[in-house]
Amino acid sequence: MSPVQETPVQETSVQESPVQHGTTFDALRTQLQEAATAFADGPDALEGILLGIVDDVDRAVREPLEVFPVCHHSPASAVAMARRLREKQPKVVYLELCEDMAPLLTELRNCRLPVAVQAFASEVDGFPAEWAPLSVVAPITEASAEYQAIAYALDTPGVELVLVDRSSDHVFQWQADDDGARSAGEPADPDAAPAAEEEAALHGEAVGVEIGDLRPRFAELEEHLLHHGRVRHWSEWWHQYVELPLGDSDHDTYRQVMLLIGSLFRRLAPGDPARVRVDEDRERHMWTRMREHLAASGTDPADCLYVCGAFHAASRVAEFGVHGADQFEISAPSASTWQYGLIPSSHAAIEEQFGLAAGSVSIAATQWAKNLKRTRIRPFRLAGQAGTKKAAKPRKAAPAPAAPEAASDTAADMLSGFLRRPPVLDRLDEAELLGWSVEIVRAARRAGYLASTADAIAVFETSILLAGMRDRAKPTPYDFQDAAITCIEKDTVPGRRDVRRLVEIMMGGDRIGQVGYDALPPLARDVHDRLAPLGLRLQQRGVQRALLDMASRPELEKCSDVLWMLRHLMPQGTARPIMGERRLGERPIQESWDLALGTHQRALIELGYEGVSIEQVLEQRLRRTAYAPQATTATVLQAVEDATLYLRSRRLADELGTRALEILATERSVDGAPEVLRRVRRLLAYYRTGEPVLPAWIESFAKTGYAHYCTLLPTAFTDEDATVRQVAAMLGFLFSMEGLALSLGCDRTQLELAFAQSHPQEPAKVALLWAARVHLGQLSRTELRARCDELLGNPLVVPAYPRYLSGFLHALEPVPQLADFVVEAVSNAFARLPDPVLLPWLPTLITTLRSDGAELAPLLIREAGRIFPGRLAALDTWVPPWLDQPAVAAVPPAGGRAAALLRARPQTCDAVAVLLGCGGTWTAPDPARAGAALVTRHPDTAQALEALLAARQR
């Protein structure tokens, strides 16, 4: 057998302590030794495993400090725990849970289960920076043994609860050597349905810590158990072969069976060195803490109870037991600052994080209720626990505890009888199964399925058939789920939920916990207090609509400020504006919001770990963004804008603006030029309209940016990585900031030299350079029009003409006054380009306007509307203005009014002559010289025109 071959790796890594064999399990040892000799090739390997399991059980049972093995979220463990606590009534309960989470457990009474105890560190010191933030969660449900122990210890006078597991800091310390592995549990079963997206994400990326992660670590063993158990996943196997038999068993049977399972899985583990080392260190840590507490308090071990996972209860480390070796040194915690709180959890989140089958925790909750009803055991609940029914008055007082037990090693051997006993076949409860069948059909019809009474009958019969095929007299919820999927599920799912999910909801649903107001961190309570004027139940899950009329209720303006900050800090969907927006220099008078604070309560609680108010958290995040190593000028300018919008902090805005100036001076690329231009224009307009003087940082930014982009302009024109949009944004910055920059001492010669050194080759950038020179006066519109006509007249250049037009379109950013010329150029392209060139270019034109020119399209459309006729009928006779040549005005005679004005007022002409360095005197007019003297002196032009007109008349 393959498990036998791999066990030596596990055996050699653990120091085995001697076990004094008594008479308790001698009969079981003899039977297992005979079986090992009969079924194995030799008695050594298999005998070592089987007898070692019995030794592990015997060792744990003989321990003076009672070891209580549990499995996480197991109803059988919870029932056994409640029963044992009422029988033994221990004075000290040692619990396998992170020791630094102890102060937070008292807040559980202010919450509705399930919730998770969380340790959170946003800034790490001593761990890799990419691990941040660090988060550890420990989910707690009512149907869990740990909750029973916590409720008993907190509500029973004189009882002390001691958490003995490694701290949250050690969770990551011990994983630092495992290549950064931070797996929370085994991968989810591939056949299991995906959990609900919203509920499954309640734990986020936290590392999960639970009591009793009891699952085979040997893939072949798990596959063997699932195959022979005729089940699909591990949760179903555990429910069928462990949960149901142990649901109403006595204490000794439960304890010995759980120890047996824990030892079996431990000895058949493949022996992953990293994982085994962490498990053993946890066990050494827990026993070290318990011995320290016993020595300090002087408590008798017989009055204590140690609650831990069955896997750790079968430990074989030298430190095991109250008399174990004291050789384990606990390392000091790192310098990371940890904060603690409670976050909402759900059944789906627990299943997703710990690799359980979908619906298994909900089925366990239903089984817990059945076990309580069948065994008549009163569970422990924290006083004032939200979301639980009021406990009924006990029918009979609890019996007084018997005398203290003499020793735990006097327990009888319950394993032999349990292992030889045939499985108890439950009687078929037809009424329960029939109710399930009717209810699932009703739920399916509400979800859009075409289900009928015939489907209910089919589900009923198929459930019985599947249970019989799997050697079960009574169908389990998993059998019923398979039958419902087989009989009702069609090719497509008509609604949001498939039949598998409908069965999970019907069996108990996905219970979602809630953290009460008193257990929230100060920041979360402050948010609820500041949003109280809205009159909404903010802790309720789901989306709620908030209407803010600041005109009639000015106090709601503060609520608006909180909502905008929450929208910036919280996940998408927490606070979503329906009506209203916040811009620089504008204050809305009405807003409408969709709020889901109850749904995203975890994110709000984790926000409280970063500060005591949302203003503080927002300021910290803006600073972190601005001073990050990968920060760019555009991101820092965005932080400046956010600080002005949400915090209205001139101090922070000036600090971040100075940081933007520092980054701009060190950047050597133009990737963020469009974003920089957009944001600095907006900030400049805001300061010009709302401040008496411009801040010093933005004046320095304009001056530095002008020189910076002048330097990069020649390179950007020739760089293939620089896009046309980025170069256009640079030109837009230079042209729009030119007046301010020149007033601050910049020299325009920088810009002229930059253009003189720019020699682009790409057609789009060439067109962009032409447009910029038109703006500078280095190129006239007539020359620009002539160049475009030359391009259209050259057959070799016509295929590239659309790329020139793309450059002209982007030129509207720095030179918006060329909008009419761009309309002319596009119109000429539609009129003169051949179809093979024009048609492929049209999609490019549309995508360019949509992606890069969204803000330029209105300018282009407005100009086109001004030029083109407004009615269709006028289009036939319409002549484009660039083709309509105006008539040449007649030259007035020399003796006209203009010449008389010049003779009467010669001072202007004299001043111009002096400026040009021309001398001369005024001559008297010659009345004999007519206005057509030039035509008489040079008649060739008139004669050629006469010949042309005569030829046309013939």
Coordinates of N, CA and C in Angstrom, one line a residue, residues 672-832:
G672 N 2.3 60.4 -19.2 CA 1.2 61.0 -18.5 C 0.8 62.4 -18.9
A673 N 1.3 62.8 -20.0 CA 1.1 64.2 -20.4 C -0.4 64.6 -20.5
P674 N -1.3 63.7 -21.2 CA -2.7 64.0 -21.3 C -3.4 64.2 -19.9
E675 N -3.1 63.3 -19.0 CA -3.7 63.4 -17.7 C -3.2 64.6 -16.9
V676 N -1.9 64.9 -17.1 CA -1.3 66.1 -16.4 C -2.0 67.4 -16.9
L677 N -2.1 67.5 -18.3 CA -2.8 68.6 -18.8 C -4.2 68.8 -18.3
R678 N -4.9 67.7 -18.3 CA -6.4 67.8 -17.9 C -6.5 68.3 -16.5
R679 N -5.7 67.7 -15.6 CA -5.8 68.0 -14.2 C -5.2 69.4 -13.8
V680 N -4.1 69.8 -14.4 CA -3.5 71.1 -14.1 C -4.4 72.2 -14.6
R681 N -5.1 72.0 -15.8 CA -6.0 73.0 -16.3 C -7.2 73.2 -15.3
R682 N -7.7 72.0 -14.8 CA -8.8 72.1 -13.9 C -8.4 72.8 -12.6
L683 N -7.2 72.4 -12.0 CA -6.8 73.1 -10.8 C -6.5 74.5 -11.0
L684 N -5.9 74.9 -12.1 CA -5.6 76.3 -12.4 C -6.9 77.1 -12.5
A685 N -7.9 76.6 -13.2 CA -9.2 77.3 -13.3 C -9.8 77.5 -11.9
Y686 N -9.7 76.4 -11.1 CA -10.3 76.5 -9.7 C -9.6 77.6 -8.9
Y687 N -8.3 77.6 -8.9 CA -7.6 78.6 -8.1 C -7.8 80.0 -8.7
R688 N -7.9 80.2 -10.0 CA -8.1 81.5 -10.5 C -9.4 82.1 -10.2
T689 N -10.4 81.2 -10.0 CA -11.8 81.7 -9.7 C -12.1 81.8 -8.2
G690 N -11.4 80.9 -7.4 CA -11.7 80.8 -6.0 C -10.7 81.4 -5.1
E691 N -9.5 81.7 -5.6 CA -8.4 82.2 -4.7 C -8.0 83.6 -5.1
P692 N -7.6 84.5 -4.2 CA -7.1 85.8 -4.6 C -5.8 85.7 -5.4
V693 N -4.9 84.8 -5.0 CA -3.7 84.6 -5.7 C -3.4 83.2 -5.9
L694 N -2.7 82.9 -6.9 CA -2.4 81.5 -7.2 C -1.4 80.9 -6.2
P695 N -1.6 79.6 -5.8 CA -0.6 79.0 -4.9 C 0.8 79.0 -5.5
A696 N 1.8 79.1 -4.7 CA 3.2 79.1 -5.1 C 3.5 77.9 -5.9
W697 N 3.0 76.7 -5.5 CA 3.4 75.5 -6.1 C 2.9 75.4 -7.6
I698 N 1.7 75.9 -7.8 CA 1.2 75.8 -9.2 C 1.9 76.8 -10.1
E699 N 2.3 78.0 -9.6 CA 3.1 78.9 -10.4 C 4.4 78.2 -10.8
S700 N 5.1 77.6 -9.8 CA 6.3 76.9 -10.1 C 6.1 75.7 -11.0
F701 N 4.9 75.1 -10.9 CA 4.6 73.9 -11.8 C 4.5 74.4 -13.2
A702 N 3.8 75.5 -13.4 CA 3.7 76.1 -14.8 C 5.0 76.4 -15.4
K703 N 5.9 77.1 -14.6 CA 7.2 77.5 -15.0 C 8.1 76.3 -15.3
T704 N 8.1 75.3 -14.4 CA 8.9 74.1 -14.6 C 8.4 73.3 -15.7
G705 N 7.1 73.1 -15.8 CA 6.5 72.3 -16.9 C 6.7 72.9 -18.2
Y706 N 6.7 74.2 -18.4 CA 7.0 74.9 -19.7 C 8.4 74.5 -20.1
A707 N 9.4 74.7 -19.2 CA 10.8 74.3 -19.6 C 10.9 72.8 -19.8
H708 N 10.3 72.0 -19.0 CA 10.4 70.6 -19.1 C 9.9 70.1 -20.4
Y709 N 8.7 70.5 -20.8 CA 8.1 70.0 -22.1 C 8.8 70.6 -23.3
C710 N 9.3 71.8 -23.2 CA 10.1 72.4 -24.3 C 11.3 71.5 -24.5
T711 N 11.9 71.0 -23.5 CA 13.1 70.1 -23.6 C 12.8 68.8 -24.2
L712 N 11.6 68.2 -23.9 CA 11.2 66.9 -24.3 C 10.5 66.9 -25.7
L713 N 10.1 68.1 -26.2 CA 9.3 68.2 -27.4 C 10.0 67.6 -28.6
P714 N 11.3 68.0 -28.9 CA 11.9 67.4 -30.1 C 12.0 65.9 -30.1
T715 N 12.3 65.3 -28.9 CA 12.5 63.9 -28.8 C 11.1 63.2 -28.9
A716 N 10.1 63.8 -28.4 CA 8.7 63.2 -28.5 C 8.2 63.2 -29.9
F717 N 8.6 64.2 -30.7 CA 8.1 64.2 -32.1 C 8.7 63.0 -32.9
T718 N 9.9 62.6 -32.5 CA 10.6 61.5 -33.3 C 10.5 60.2 -32.6
D719 N 10.1 60.1 -31.3 CA 10.1 58.9 -30.6 C 8.8 58.0 -31.0
E720 N 9.1 56.8 -31.4 CA 8.0 55.9 -31.8 C 7.1 55.5 -30.6
D721 N 7.6 55.5 -29.4 CA 6.8 55.2 -28.3 C 5.8 56.3 -27.8
A722 N 6.1 57.5 -28.2 CA 5.3 58.6 -27.8 C 4.1 58.7 -28.8
T723 N 2.9 58.7 -28.4 CA 1.8 58.7 -29.2 C 1.4 60.1 -29.6
V724 N 0.6 60.3 -30.6 CA 0.2 61.6 -31.1 C -0.6 62.3 -30.0
R725 N -1.4 61.6 -29.3 CA -2.2 62.2 -28.2 C -1.3 62.7 -27.1
Q726 N -0.2 62.0 -26.8 CA 0.7 62.5 -25.8 C 1.4 63.8 -26.2
V727 N 1.9 63.8 -27.5 CA 2.5 65.0 -28.1 C 1.6 66.2 -28.1
A728 N 0.3 65.9 -28.5 CA -0.7 67.0 -28.5 C -0.9 67.5 -27.1
A729 N -0.9 66.6 -26.1 CA -1.1 67.1 -24.7 C 0.1 68.0 -24.3
M730 N 1.3 67.7 -24.7 CA 2.5 68.5 -24.4 C 2.3 69.9 -25.1
L731 N 1.9 69.9 -26.3 CA 1.7 71.2 -27.0 C 0.5 72.0 -26.3
G732 N -0.5 71.2 -25.9 CA -1.6 71.9 -25.1 C -1.1 72.6 -23.9
F733 N -0.2 71.9 -23.1 CA 0.3 72.5 -21.9 C 1.2 73.7 -22.3
L734 N 2.0 73.6 -23.3 CA 2.9 74.7 -23.6 C 2.0 75.9 -24.1
F735 N 1.0 75.7 -24.9 CA 0.3 76.9 -25.4 C -0.7 77.5 -24.4
S736 N -1.3 76.6 -23.5 CA -2.2 77.1 -22.5 C -1.5 77.7 -21.3
M737 N -0.3 77.3 -21.0 CA 0.4 77.8 -19.9 C 1.4 78.9 -20.3
E738 N 1.5 79.2 -21.6 CA 2.5 80.1 -22.1 C 2.4 81.5 -21.4
G739 N 1.2 82.0 -21.4 CA 1.1 83.3 -20.8 C 1.6 83.4 -19.3
L740 N 1.2 82.4 -18.5 CA 1.6 82.4 -17.1 C 3.1 82.1 -17.0
A741 N 3.6 81.2 -17.8 CA 5.0 80.9 -17.7 C 5.9 82.1 -18.1
L742 N 5.5 82.8 -19.2 CA 6.2 84.0 -19.6 C 6.2 85.1 -18.6
S743 N 5.0 85.2 -17.9 CA 5.0 86.2 -16.9 C 5.8 85.9 -15.6
L744 N 6.1 84.6 -15.5 CA 7.0 84.2 -14.4 C 8.4 84.1 -14.7
G745 N 8.8 84.5 -15.9 CA 10.2 84.6 -16.3 C 10.7 83.7 -17.3
C746 N 9.9 82.8 -17.9 CA 10.3 81.9 -18.9 C 10.6 82.7 -20.2
D747 N 11.4 82.1 -21.0 CA 11.8 82.7 -22.3 C 11.1 82.0 -23.4
R748 N 10.5 82.7 -24.3 CA 9.8 82.1 -25.5 C 10.8 81.5 -26.5
T749 N 12.0 81.9 -26.4 CA 13.0 81.3 -27.3 C 13.1 79.8 -27.1
Q750 N 12.9 79.3 -25.9 CA 12.9 77.9 -25.6 C 11.9 77.2 -26.5
L751 N 10.7 77.7 -26.6 CA 9.7 77.1 -27.5 C 10.1 77.1 -29.0
E752 N 10.6 78.3 -29.4 CA 11.0 78.4 -30.8 C 12.1 77.5 -31.1
L753 N 13.1 77.3 -30.2 CA 14.2 76.4 -30.5 C 13.7 74.9 -30.5
A754 N 12.7 74.6 -29.6 CA 12.2 73.3 -29.6 C 11.5 72.9 -31.0
F755 N 10.8 73.9 -31.5 CA 10.1 73.7 -32.8 C 11.2 73.6 -33.9
A756 N 12.2 74.4 -33.8 CA 13.2 74.3 -34.9 C 13.9 73.0 -34.9
Q757 N 14.0 72.3 -33.7 CA 14.7 71.0 -33.6 C 13.7 69.8 -33.9
S758 N 12.5 70.1 -34.1 CA 11.5 69.0 -34.2 C 11.4 68.6 -35.7
H759 N 11.6 67.4 -36.0 CA 11.6 66.9 -37.4 C 10.9 65.5 -37.4
P760 N 9.6 65.5 -37.2 CA 8.8 64.2 -37.2 C 8.8 63.6 -38.6
Q761 N 8.6 62.3 -38.6 CA 8.5 61.5 -39.8 C 7.1 60.9 -39.9
E762 N 6.5 60.6 -38.8 CA 5.1 60.0 -38.8 C 4.1 61.0 -39.3
P763 N 3.2 60.7 -40.3 CA 2.3 61.6 -40.8 C 1.4 62.4 -39.8
A764 N 1.0 61.6 -38.8 CA 0.1 62.3 -37.8 C 0.9 63.4 -37.1
K765 N 2.1 63.1 -36.7 CA 2.9 64.1 -36.0 C 3.3 65.2 -36.9
V766 N 3.5 64.9 -38.2 CA 3.8 66.0 -39.1 C 2.6 67.0 -39.2
A767 N 1.4 66.5 -39.3 CA 0.2 67.3 -39.3 C 0.1 68.1 -38.0
L768 N 0.4 67.5 -36.9 CA 0.4 68.1 -35.6 C 1.4 69.3 -35.5
L769 N 2.6 69.1 -36.1 CA 3.6 70.1 -36.1 C 3.1 71.3 -37.0
W770 N 2.5 71.0 -38.1 CA 2.0 72.1 -39.0 C 1.0 72.9 -38.3
A771 N 0.0 72.3 -37.6 CA -1.0 73.0 -36.8 C -0.4 73.9 -35.8
A772 N 0.7 73.3 -35.1 CA 1.3 74.1 -34.0 C 2.0 75.4 -34.6
R773 N 2.6 75.2 -35.8 CA 3.3 76.3 -36.4 C 2.3 77.4 -36.9
V774 N 1.1 77.0 -37.3 CA 0.0 77.9 -37.6 C -0.3 78.8 -36.3
H775 N -0.3 78.1 -35.2 CA -0.6 78.8 -33.9 C 0.5 79.8 -33.6
L776 N 1.7 79.4 -33.9 CA 2.9 80.3 -33.6 C 3.1 81.4 -34.7
G777 N 2.3 81.3 -35.8 CA 2.5 82.3 -36.8 C 3.6 82.0 -37.8
Q778 N 4.2 80.8 -37.7 CA 5.3 80.4 -38.6 C 4.7 79.8 -39.9
L779 N 3.4 79.6 -39.9 CA 2.8 79.0 -41.1 C 1.4 79.6 -41.3
S780 N 1.1 80.1 -42.4 CA -0.2 80.7 -42.6 C -1.3 79.6 -43.0
R781 N -2.5 79.9 -42.9 CA -3.6 79.0 -43.2 C -3.5 78.7 -44.7
T782 N -3.2 79.7 -45.5 CA -3.1 79.5 -47.0 C -2.1 78.4 -47.3
E783 N -0.9 78.5 -46.6 CA 0.1 77.6 -46.9 C -0.3 76.2 -46.4
L784 N -1.0 76.2 -45.2 CA -1.4 74.9 -44.7 C -2.4 74.2 -45.6
R785 N -3.3 75.0 -46.2 CA -4.3 74.5 -47.1 C -3.6 74.0 -48.4
A786 N -2.6 74.7 -48.8 CA -1.9 74.3 -50.0 C -1.2 73.0 -49.8
R787 N -0.6 72.8 -48.6 CA 0.1 71.5 -48.3 C -0.9 70.4 -48.3
C788 N -2.1 70.6 -47.8 CA -3.1 69.5 -47.8 C -3.6 69.2 -49.2
D789 N -3.8 70.2 -50.0 CA -4.1 70.0 -51.4 C -3.0 69.2 -52.1
E790 N -1.8 69.5 -51.8 CA -0.7 68.8 -52.4 C -0.7 67.4 -52.0
L791 N -1.0 67.1 -50.8 CA -1.1 65.7 -50.3 C -2.2 64.9 -51.1
L792 N -3.4 65.6 -51.2 CA -4.4 64.9 -52.0 C -4.1 64.7 -53.4
G793 N -3.3 65.6 -54.0 CA -3.0 65.5 -55.4 C -1.9 64.5 -55.7
N794 N -1.2 64.0 -54.7 CA -0.1 63.1 -54.9 C -0.6 61.7 -54.7
P795 N -0.7 60.9 -55.8 CA -1.2 59.5 -55.6 C -0.4 58.6 -54.7
L796 N 0.9 58.9 -54.5 CA 1.7 58.1 -53.6 C 1.4 58.4 -52.1
V797 N 0.9 59.6 -51.9 CA 0.6 60.0 -50.5 C -0.8 59.8 -50.1
V798 N -1.7 59.7 -51.0 CA -3.1 59.6 -50.7 C -3.5 58.5 -49.7
P799 N -2.9 57.3 -49.8 CA -3.2 56.2 -48.8 C -2.9 56.7 -47.4
A800 N -1.9 57.5 -47.2 CA -1.5 58.0 -45.8 C -2.2 59.2 -45.4
Y801 N -3.1 59.8 -46.2 CA -3.8 61.0 -45.9 C -4.6 60.9 -44.6
P802 N -5.4 59.8 -44.4 CA -6.1 59.7 -43.2 C -5.3 59.8 -41.9
R803 N -4.0 59.4 -42.0 CA -3.1 59.6 -40.8 C -2.8 61.0 -40.6
Y804 N -2.7 61.8 -41.6 CA -2.5 63.3 -41.5 C -3.7 63.9 -40.8
L805 N -4.9 63.4 -41.2 CA -6.2 63.9 -40.6 C -6.2 63.6 -39.1
S806 N -5.7 62.4 -38.8 CA -5.7 62.0 -37.3 C -4.9 63.0 -36.6
G807 N -3.7 63.4 -37.2 CA -2.9 64.5 -36.5 C -3.7 65.8 -36.4
F808 N -4.4 66.2 -37.4 CA -5.2 67.4 -37.3 C -6.3 67.3 -36.2
L809 N -6.9 66.1 -36.1 CA -7.9 66.0 -35.1 C -7.3 66.1 -33.7
H810 N -6.1 65.6 -33.4 CA -5.5 65.7 -32.1 C -5.0 67.2 -31.9
A811 N -4.8 67.9 -33.1 CA -4.3 69.3 -32.9 C -5.4 70.2 -32.4
L812 N -6.6 69.7 -32.3 CA -7.7 70.6 -31.7 C -7.4 70.8 -30.2
E813 N -6.6 69.9 -29.6 CA -6.3 70.1 -28.2 C -5.5 71.3 -27.9
P814 N -4.3 71.4 -28.6 CA -3.5 72.6 -28.4 C -4.0 73.8 -29.2
V815 N -4.6 73.6 -30.4 CA -5.0 74.7 -31.3 C -6.5 74.6 -31.6
P816 N -7.4 74.9 -30.7 CA -8.8 74.7 -30.9 C -9.3 75.7 -32.0
Q817 N -8.6 76.8 -32.3 CA -9.1 77.7 -33.3 C -9.0 77.1 -34.7
L818 N -8.4 75.9 -34.9 CA -8.3 75.3 -36.2 C -9.5 74.4 -36.5
A819 N -10.5 74.5 -35.7 CA -11.7 73.6 -35.8 C -12.3 73.7 -37.2
D820 N -12.4 74.9 -37.7 CA -13.0 75.1 -39.1 C -12.1 74.5 -40.1
F821 N -10.8 74.6 -40.0 CA -9.9 74.0 -41.0 C -10.0 72.5 -40.9
V822 N -10.1 71.9 -39.7 CA -10.2 70.4 -39.6 C -11.5 70.0 -40.3
V823 N -12.6 70.7 -40.1 CA -13.9 70.4 -40.8 C -13.6 70.4 -42.3
E824 N -12.9 71.4 -42.8 CA -12.6 71.5 -44.2 C -11.8 70.3 -44.7
A825 N -10.7 70.0 -43.9 CA -9.9 68.9 -44.3 C -10.6 67.5 -44.3
V826 N -11.5 67.3 -43.3 CA -12.3 66.1 -43.3 C -13.3 66.0 -44.5
S827 N -13.9 67.2 -44.8 CA -14.8 67.3 -45.9 C -14.1 67.0 -47.2
N828 N -12.9 67.5 -47.4 CA -12.2 67.3 -48.6 C -11.8 65.8 -48.7
A829 N -11.5 65.2 -47.6 CA -11.2 63.8 -47.6 C -12.4 63.0 -48.1
F830 N -13.6 63.3 -47.6 CA -14.8 62.5 -48.0 C -15.0 62.8 -49.5
A831 N -14.7 64.0 -50.0 CA -15.0 64.3 -51.4 C -14.0 63.7 -52.3
R832 N -12.8 63.6 -52.0 CA -11.7 63.3 -52.9 C -11.0 62.0 -52.7

